CSV table of C-alpha atoms in Angstrom, one decimal:
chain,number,residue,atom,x,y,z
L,113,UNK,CA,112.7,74.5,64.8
L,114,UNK,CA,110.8,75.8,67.6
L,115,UNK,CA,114.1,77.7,69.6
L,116,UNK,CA,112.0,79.3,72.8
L,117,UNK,CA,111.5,77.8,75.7
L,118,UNK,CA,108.1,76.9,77.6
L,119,UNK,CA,107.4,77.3,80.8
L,120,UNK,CA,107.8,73.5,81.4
L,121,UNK,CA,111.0,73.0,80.4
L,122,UNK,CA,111.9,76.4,82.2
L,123,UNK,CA,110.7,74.5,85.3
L,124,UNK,CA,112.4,71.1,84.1
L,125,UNK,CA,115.6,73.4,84.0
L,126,UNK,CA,115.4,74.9,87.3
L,127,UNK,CA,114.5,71.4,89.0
L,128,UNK,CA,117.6,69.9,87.6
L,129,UNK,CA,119.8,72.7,88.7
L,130,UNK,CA,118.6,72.3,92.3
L,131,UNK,CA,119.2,68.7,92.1
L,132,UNK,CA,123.0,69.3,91.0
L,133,UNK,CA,123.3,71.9,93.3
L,134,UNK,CA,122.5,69.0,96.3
L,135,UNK,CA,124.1,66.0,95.0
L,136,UNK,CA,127.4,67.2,93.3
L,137,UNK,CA,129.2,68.1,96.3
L,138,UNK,CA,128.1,64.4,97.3
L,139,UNK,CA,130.5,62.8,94.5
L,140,UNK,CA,134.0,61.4,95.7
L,141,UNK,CA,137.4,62.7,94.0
L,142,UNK,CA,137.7,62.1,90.7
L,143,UNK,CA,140.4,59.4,90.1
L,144,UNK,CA,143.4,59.4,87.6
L,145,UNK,CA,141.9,60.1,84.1
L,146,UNK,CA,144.3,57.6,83.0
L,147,UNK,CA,142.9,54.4,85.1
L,148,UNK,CA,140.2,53.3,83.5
L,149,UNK,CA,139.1,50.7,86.1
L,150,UNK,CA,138.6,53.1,88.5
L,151,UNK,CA,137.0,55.5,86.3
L,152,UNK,CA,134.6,52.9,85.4
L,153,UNK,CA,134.0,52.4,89.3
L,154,UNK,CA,133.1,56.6,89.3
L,155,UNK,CA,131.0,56.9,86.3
L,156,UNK,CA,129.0,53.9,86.8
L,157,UNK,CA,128.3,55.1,90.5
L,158,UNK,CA,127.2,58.7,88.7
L,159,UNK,CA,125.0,56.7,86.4
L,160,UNK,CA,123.4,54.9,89.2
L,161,UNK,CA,123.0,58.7,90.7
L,162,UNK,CA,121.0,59.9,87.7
L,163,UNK,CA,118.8,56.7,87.6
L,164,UNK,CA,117.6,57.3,90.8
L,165,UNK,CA,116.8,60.2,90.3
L,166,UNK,CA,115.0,59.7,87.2
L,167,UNK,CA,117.8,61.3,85.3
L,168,UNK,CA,119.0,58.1,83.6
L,169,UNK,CA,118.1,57.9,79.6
L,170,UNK,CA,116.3,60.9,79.7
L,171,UNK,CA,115.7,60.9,75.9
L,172,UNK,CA,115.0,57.3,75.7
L,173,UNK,CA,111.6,56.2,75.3
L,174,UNK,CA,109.4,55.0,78.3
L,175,UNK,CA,109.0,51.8,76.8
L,176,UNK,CA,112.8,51.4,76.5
L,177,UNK,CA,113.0,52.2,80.9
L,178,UNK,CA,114.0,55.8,79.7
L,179,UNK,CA,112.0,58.9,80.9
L,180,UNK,CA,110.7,59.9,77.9
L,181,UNK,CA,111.4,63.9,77.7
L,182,UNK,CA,111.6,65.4,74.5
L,183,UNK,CA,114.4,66.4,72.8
L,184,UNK,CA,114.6,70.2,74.4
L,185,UNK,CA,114.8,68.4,77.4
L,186,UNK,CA,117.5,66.2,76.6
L,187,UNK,CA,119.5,69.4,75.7
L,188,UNK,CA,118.3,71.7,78.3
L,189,UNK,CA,119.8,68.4,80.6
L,190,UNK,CA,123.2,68.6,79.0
L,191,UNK,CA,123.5,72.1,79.1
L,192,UNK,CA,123.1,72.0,82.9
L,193,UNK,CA,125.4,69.0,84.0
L,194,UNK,CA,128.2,70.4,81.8
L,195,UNK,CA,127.7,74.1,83.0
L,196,UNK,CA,127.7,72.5,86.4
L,197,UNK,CA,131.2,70.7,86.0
L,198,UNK,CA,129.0,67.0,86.1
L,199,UNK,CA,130.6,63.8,85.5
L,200,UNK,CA,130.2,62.8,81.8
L,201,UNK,CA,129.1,59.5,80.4
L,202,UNK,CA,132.3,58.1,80.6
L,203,UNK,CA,133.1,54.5,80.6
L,204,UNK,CA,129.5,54.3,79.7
L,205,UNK,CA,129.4,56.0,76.3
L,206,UNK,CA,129.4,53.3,74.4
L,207,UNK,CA,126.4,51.4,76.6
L,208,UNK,CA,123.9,54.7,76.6
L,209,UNK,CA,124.6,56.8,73.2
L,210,UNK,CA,125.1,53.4,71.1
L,211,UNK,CA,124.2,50.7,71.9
L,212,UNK,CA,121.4,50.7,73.8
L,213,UNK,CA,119.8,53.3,71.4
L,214,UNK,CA,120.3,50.6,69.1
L,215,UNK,CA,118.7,47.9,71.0
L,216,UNK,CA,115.7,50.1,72.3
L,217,UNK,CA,114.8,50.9,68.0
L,218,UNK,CA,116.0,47.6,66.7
L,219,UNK,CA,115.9,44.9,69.3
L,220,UNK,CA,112.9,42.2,70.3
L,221,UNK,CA,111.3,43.0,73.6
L,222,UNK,CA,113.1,40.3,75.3
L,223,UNK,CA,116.5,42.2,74.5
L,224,UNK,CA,115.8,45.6,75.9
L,225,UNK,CA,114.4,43.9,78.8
L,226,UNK,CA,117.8,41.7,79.3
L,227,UNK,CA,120.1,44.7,78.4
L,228,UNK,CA,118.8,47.6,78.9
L,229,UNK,CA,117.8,48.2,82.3
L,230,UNK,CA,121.6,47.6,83.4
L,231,UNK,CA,122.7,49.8,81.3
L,232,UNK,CA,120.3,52.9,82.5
L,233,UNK,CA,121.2,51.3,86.1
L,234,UNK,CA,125.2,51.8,85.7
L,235,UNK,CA,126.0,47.9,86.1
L,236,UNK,CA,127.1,47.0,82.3
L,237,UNK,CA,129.3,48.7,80.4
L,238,UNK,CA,129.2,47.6,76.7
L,239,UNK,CA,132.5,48.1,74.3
L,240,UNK,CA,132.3,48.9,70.4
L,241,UNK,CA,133.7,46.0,68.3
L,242,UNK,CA,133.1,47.5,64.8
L,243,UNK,CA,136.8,48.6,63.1
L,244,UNK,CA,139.2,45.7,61.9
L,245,UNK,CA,143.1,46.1,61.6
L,246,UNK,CA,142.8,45.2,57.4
L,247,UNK,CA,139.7,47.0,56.6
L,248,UNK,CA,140.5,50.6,57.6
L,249,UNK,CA,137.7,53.1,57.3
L,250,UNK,CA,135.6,50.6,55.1
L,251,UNK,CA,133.5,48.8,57.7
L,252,UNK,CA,132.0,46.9,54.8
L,253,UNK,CA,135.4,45.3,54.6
L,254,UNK,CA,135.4,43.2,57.7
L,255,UNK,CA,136.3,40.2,57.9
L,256,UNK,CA,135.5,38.6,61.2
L,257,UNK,CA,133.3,35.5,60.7
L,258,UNK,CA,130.5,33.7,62.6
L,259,UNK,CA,129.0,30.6,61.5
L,260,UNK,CA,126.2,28.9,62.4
L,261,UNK,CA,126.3,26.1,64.7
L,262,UNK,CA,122.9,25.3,65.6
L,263,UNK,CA,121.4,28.4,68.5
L,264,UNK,CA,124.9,29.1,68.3
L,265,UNK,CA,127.4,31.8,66.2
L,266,UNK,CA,131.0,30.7,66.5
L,267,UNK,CA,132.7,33.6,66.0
L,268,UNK,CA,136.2,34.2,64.8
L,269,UNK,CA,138.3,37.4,63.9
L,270,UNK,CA,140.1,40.4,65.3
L,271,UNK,CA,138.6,43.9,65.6
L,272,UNK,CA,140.5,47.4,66.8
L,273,UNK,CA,140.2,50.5,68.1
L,274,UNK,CA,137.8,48.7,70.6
L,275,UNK,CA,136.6,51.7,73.1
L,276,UNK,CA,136.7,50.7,76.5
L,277,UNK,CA,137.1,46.9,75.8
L,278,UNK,CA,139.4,46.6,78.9
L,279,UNK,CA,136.3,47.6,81.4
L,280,UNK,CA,133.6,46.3,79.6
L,281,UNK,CA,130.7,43.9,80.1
L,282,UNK,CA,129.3,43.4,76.8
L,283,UNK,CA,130.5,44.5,72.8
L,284,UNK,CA,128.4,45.8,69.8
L,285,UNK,CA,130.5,43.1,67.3
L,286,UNK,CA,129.6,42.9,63.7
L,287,UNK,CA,130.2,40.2,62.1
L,288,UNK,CA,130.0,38.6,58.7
L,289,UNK,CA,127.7,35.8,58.4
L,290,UNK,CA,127.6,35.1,54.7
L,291,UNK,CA,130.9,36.1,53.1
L,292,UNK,CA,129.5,35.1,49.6
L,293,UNK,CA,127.3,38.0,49.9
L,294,UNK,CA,128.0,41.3,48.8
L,295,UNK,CA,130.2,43.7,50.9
L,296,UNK,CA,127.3,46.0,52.8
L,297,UNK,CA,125.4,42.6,53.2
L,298,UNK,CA,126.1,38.8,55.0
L,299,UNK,CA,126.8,41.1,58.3
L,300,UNK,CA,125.2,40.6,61.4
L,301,UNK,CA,125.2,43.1,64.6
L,302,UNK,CA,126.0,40.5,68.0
L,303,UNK,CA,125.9,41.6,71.8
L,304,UNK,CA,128.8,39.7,72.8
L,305,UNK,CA,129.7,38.8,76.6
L,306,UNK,CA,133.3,39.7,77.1
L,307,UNK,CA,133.7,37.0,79.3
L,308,UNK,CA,133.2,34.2,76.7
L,309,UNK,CA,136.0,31.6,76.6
L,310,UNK,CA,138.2,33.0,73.1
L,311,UNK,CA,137.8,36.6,73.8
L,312,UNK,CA,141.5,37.9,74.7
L,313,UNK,CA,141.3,41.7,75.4
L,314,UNK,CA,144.6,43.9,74.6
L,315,UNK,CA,144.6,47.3,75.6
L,316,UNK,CA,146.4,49.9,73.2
L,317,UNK,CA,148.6,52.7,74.8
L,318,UNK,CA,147.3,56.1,73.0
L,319,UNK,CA,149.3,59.1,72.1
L,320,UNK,CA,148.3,60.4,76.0
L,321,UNK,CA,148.9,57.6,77.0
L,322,UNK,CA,145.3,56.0,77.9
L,323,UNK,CA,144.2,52.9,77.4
L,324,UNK,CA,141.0,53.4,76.4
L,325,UNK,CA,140.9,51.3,73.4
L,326,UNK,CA,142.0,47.6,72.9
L,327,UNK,CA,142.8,44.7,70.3
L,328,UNK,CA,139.9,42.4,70.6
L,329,UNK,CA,141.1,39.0,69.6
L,330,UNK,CA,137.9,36.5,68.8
L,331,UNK,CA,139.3,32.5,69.0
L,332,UNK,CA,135.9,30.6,67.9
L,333,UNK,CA,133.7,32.4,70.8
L,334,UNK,CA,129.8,30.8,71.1
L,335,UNK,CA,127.8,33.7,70.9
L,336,UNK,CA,123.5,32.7,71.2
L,337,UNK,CA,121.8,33.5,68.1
L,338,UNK,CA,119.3,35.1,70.7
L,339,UNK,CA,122.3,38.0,71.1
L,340,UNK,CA,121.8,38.8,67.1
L,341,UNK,CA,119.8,42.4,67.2
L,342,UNK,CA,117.5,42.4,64.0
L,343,UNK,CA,117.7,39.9,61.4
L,344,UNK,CA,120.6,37.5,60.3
L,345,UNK,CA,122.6,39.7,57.3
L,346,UNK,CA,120.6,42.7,58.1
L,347,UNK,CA,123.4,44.0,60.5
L,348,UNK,CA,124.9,46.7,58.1
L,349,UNK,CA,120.9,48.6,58.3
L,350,UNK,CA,121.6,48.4,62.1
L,351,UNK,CA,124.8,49.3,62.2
L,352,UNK,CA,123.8,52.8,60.4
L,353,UNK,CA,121.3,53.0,62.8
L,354,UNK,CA,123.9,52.7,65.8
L,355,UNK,CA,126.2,55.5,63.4
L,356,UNK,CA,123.4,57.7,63.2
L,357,UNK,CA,123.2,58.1,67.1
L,358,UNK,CA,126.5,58.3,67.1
L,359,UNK,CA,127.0,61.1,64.4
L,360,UNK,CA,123.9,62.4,65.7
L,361,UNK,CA,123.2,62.7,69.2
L,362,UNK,CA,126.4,61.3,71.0
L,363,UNK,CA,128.6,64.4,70.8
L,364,UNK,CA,126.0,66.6,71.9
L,365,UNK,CA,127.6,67.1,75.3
L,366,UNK,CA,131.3,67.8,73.9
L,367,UNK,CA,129.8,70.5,72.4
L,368,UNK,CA,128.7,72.1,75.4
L,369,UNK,CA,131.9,71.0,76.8
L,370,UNK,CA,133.6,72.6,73.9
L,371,UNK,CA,131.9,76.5,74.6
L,372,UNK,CA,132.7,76.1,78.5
L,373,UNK,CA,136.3,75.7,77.0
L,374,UNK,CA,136.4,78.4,74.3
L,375,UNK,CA,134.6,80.7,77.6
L,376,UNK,CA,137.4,79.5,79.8
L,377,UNK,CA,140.1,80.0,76.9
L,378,UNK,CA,139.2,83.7,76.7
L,379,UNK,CA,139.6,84.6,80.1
L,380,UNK,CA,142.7,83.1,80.0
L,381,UNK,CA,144.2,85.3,76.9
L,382,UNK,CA,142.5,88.3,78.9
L,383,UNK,CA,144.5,87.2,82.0
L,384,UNK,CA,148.3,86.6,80.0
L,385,UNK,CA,148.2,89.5,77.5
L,386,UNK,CA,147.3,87.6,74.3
L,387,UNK,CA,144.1,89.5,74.0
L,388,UNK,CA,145.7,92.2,72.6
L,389,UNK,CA,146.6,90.2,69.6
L,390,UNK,CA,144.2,90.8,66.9
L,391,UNK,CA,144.8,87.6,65.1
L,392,UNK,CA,143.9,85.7,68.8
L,393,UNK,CA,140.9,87.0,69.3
L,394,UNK,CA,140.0,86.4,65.7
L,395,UNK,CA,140.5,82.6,65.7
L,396,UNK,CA,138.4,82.7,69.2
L,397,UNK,CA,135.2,84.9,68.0
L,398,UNK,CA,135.4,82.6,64.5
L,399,UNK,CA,135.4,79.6,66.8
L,400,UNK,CA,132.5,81.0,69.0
L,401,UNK,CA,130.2,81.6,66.1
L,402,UNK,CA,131.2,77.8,65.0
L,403,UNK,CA,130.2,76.6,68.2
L,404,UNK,CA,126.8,78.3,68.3
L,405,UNK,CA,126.0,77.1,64.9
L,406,UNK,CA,126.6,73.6,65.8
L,407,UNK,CA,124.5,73.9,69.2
L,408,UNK,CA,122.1,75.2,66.4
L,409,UNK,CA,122.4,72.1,64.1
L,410,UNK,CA,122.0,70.0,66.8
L,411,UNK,CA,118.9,71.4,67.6
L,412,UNK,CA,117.8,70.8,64.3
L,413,UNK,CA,118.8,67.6,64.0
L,414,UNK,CA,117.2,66.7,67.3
L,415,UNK,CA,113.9,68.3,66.6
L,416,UNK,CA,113.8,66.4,63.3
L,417,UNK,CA,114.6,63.3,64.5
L,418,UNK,CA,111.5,64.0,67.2
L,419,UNK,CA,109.2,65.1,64.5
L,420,UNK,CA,109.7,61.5,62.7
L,421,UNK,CA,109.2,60.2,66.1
L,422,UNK,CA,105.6,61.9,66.0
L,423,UNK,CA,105.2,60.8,62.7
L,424,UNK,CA,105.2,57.5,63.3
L,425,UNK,CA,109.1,56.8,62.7
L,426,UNK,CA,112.0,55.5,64.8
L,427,UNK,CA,113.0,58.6,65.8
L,428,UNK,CA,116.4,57.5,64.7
L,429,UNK,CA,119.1,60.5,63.9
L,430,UNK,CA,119.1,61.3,59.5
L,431,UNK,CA,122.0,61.9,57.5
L,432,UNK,CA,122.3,65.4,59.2
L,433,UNK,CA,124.5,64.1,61.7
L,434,UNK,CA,127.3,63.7,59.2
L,435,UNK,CA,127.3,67.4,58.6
L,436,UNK,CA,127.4,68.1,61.9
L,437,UNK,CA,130.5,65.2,62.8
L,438,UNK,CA,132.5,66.4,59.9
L,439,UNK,CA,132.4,70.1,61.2
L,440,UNK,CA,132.5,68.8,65.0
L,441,UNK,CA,135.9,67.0,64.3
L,442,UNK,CA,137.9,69.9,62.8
L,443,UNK,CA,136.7,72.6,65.1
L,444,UNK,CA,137.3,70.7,67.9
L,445,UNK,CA,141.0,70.6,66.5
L,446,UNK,CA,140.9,73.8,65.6
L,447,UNK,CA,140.0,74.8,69.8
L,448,UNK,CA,142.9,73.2,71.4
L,449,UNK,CA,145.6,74.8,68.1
L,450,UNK,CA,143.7,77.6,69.7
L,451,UNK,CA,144.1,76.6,72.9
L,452,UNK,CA,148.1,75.8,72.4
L,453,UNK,CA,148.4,79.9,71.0
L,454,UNK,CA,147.0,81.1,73.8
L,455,UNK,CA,148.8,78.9,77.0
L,456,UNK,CA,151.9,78.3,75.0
L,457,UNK,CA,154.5,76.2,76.9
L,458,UNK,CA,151.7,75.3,79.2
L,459,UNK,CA,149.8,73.4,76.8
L,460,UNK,CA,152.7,71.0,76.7
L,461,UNK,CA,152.7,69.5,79.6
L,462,UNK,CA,151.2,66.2,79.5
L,463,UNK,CA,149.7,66.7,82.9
L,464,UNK,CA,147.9,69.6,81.6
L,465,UNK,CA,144.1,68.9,80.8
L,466,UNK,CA,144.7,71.1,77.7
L,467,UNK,CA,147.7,69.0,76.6
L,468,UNK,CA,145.5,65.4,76.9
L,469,UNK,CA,142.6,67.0,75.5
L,470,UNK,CA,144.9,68.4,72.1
L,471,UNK,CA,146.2,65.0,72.0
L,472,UNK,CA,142.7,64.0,71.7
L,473,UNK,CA,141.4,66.1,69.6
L,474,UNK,CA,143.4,64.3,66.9
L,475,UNK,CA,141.2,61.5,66.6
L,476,UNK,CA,137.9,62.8,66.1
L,477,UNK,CA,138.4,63.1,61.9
L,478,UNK,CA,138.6,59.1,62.6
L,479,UNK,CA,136.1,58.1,65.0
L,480,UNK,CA,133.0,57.2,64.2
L,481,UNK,CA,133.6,57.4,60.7
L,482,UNK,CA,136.4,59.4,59.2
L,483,UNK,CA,135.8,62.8,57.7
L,484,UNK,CA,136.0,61.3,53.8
L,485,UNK,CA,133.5,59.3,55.0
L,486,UNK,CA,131.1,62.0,56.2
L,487,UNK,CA,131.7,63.7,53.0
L,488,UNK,CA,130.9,61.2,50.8
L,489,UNK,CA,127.6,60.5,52.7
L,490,UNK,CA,127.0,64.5,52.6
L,491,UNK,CA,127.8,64.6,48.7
L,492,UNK,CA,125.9,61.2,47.8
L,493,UNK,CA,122.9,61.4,50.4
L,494,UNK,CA,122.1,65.0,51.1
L,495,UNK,CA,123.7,67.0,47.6
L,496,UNK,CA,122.5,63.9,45.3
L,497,UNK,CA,125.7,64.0,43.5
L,498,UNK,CA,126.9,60.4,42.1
L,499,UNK,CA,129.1,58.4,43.2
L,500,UNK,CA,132.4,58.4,42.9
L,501,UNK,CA,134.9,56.2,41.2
């Protein structure tokens, strides 16, 4: 892992900055992190922003409409919006570090031509329609059918947890197409339009009260066969290709997030006294060094995934990205207990960015895949150790 930086990327770096610089005093207010709509309105419009400026899927591959820049890039990028206080992805997360990844290695050229350009254009916003109330963490367990009606899936089922359903344009759905096969196979990856007649959308009220996730409700929707990505029964091989960007790539720009907060956390425990507790600035110099060594594992799992990429490969996140999520989750919680020692009654009031971010925090052992999960995956796939019973 090559860690210096050339003089192109050096210039890449500076180029970015003075483009920030001009344009983010440009950007309107930032509305109420709690209404989505009109957070969809203001990340899509900094999306559109980026694409014009030949910012928008920077790490994507020309072919796919991205730009093409490798992997340092892609990081040096990140590093610079987020010291620069730039909108994040947003209501587009799911569209740019998912599913259109997805689409650009697995889908025919006709698809990344139909759904990808939007996407890199900030005019579609795509949903995730992967968890189901009965099946838990096991995504193998899901139950939502579609059968075959001629060019046509009808499609039938219930998912959860569905991020930004209530805004969306489209949905990653999976899908069982031949229940008499077994579990990890008869399941098929679908881009669903949310505006299908059968698709009810209800939002869920989370523990900070956004509604960022929905029920998805499917009552025999026609989904074109043309909308399956790879082939029919194949979906659980994409689906770990969608969970490797996930686990891989897509909380690359929490983590810078993450050391602009531990920097900001420190200033405030010099400011209120706590410094002088030992035990405080313990927990925040152990949680700096686990912040570094993540930026460094993603490095490393970037430049790996690049050098498969050279090789001839997809280019498509390894198993890595698990070790990196399962750490990612719990010292993100650990930060904002941190975070909680240090403001103290502060950090209890919901209109506190610290208090919604805590609140938060307690998800991320869940989402995309919960931390038994990454540890099984580290144990079975990276340690070789057998399975369990």
């Amino acid at each position: 892992m090559e860690l210096a930086y050339t003089q192109e990327e050096e210039e890449f770096r500076a180029r970015l900055r003075a483009w920030l610089a001009e344009v983010l005093p440009t950007l309107p207010p930032r509305p109420d992190p709690l209404d989505w709509p009109a957070r969809r309105a203001y990340d899509m419009d900094w999306q559109r922003r980026l694409h014009d400026a030949g910012y928008a899927g920077l790490h994507w591959p020309k072919d796919a409409g991205g730009q093409g820049a490798t992997p340092t890039q892609h990081l040096i990028f990140l590093e610079e919006t987020e010291a620069a206080g730039a909108p994040y992805v947003g209501a587009g997360f799911v569209g740019l570090l998912h599913a259109g990844p997805t689409i650009a290695a697995e889908g025919t050229p006709q698809q990344c031509a139909r759904w990808l350009p939007p996407i890199l254009r900030g005019e579609e916003v795509w949903c995730q329609g992967f968890s189901e109330p009965d099946a838990g963490s096991d995504l193998a367990a899901l139950r939502t059918r579609a059968v075959r009606d001629g060019d046509t899936y009808v499609v039938t089922g219930s998912k959860i947890w569905t991020s930004h359903a209530e805004v969306a344009d489209w949905c990653e759905l999976l899908v069982r197409t031949d229940p008499e096969a077994p579990r990890h196979r008869g399941i098929s990856w679908l881009a669903l339009p949310m505006d299908a007649p059968g698709v009810t959308v209800r939002p869920l009220r989370t523990l900070a009260g956004s509604r960022e996730f929905a029920e998805l409700f499917l009552d025999e929707v026609r989904v074109p066969v043309g909308n399956r990505v790879g082939a029919e029964n194949d979906g659980w091989r994409v689906t770990m290709v969608t969970l490797s960007f996930e686990r891989g790539t897509a909380f690359v720009g929490e983590v810078v997030a993450c050391r602009r907060t531990l920097r900001l956390l420190a200033r405030r425990a010099q400011q209120n006294g706590c410094w002088g507790d030992a035990t405080v600035r313990r927990r925040l110099g152990r949680l700096n060094a686990e912040f570094s060594a993540l930026w460094r594992l993603i490095q490393w799992n970037v430049s790996e995934a690049a050098h498969g990429l050279r090789q001839g490969g997809t280019g498509v996140p390894g198993v890595g990205g698990s070790v990196f999520k399962l750490r990612y989750s719990h010292a993100r919680q650990e930060l904002y207990e941190t975070a909680a020692a240090v403001l103290g009654p502060a950090s209890l009031e919901l209109s506190q960015e610290w208090a919604l971010e805590r609140l938060s925090s307690l998800s991320y052992t869940i989402a995309a895949g919960t931390s038994q999960i990454q540890r099984n995956i580290v144990a079975e796939r990276i340690l070789g150790l057998p399975r369990g019973r």
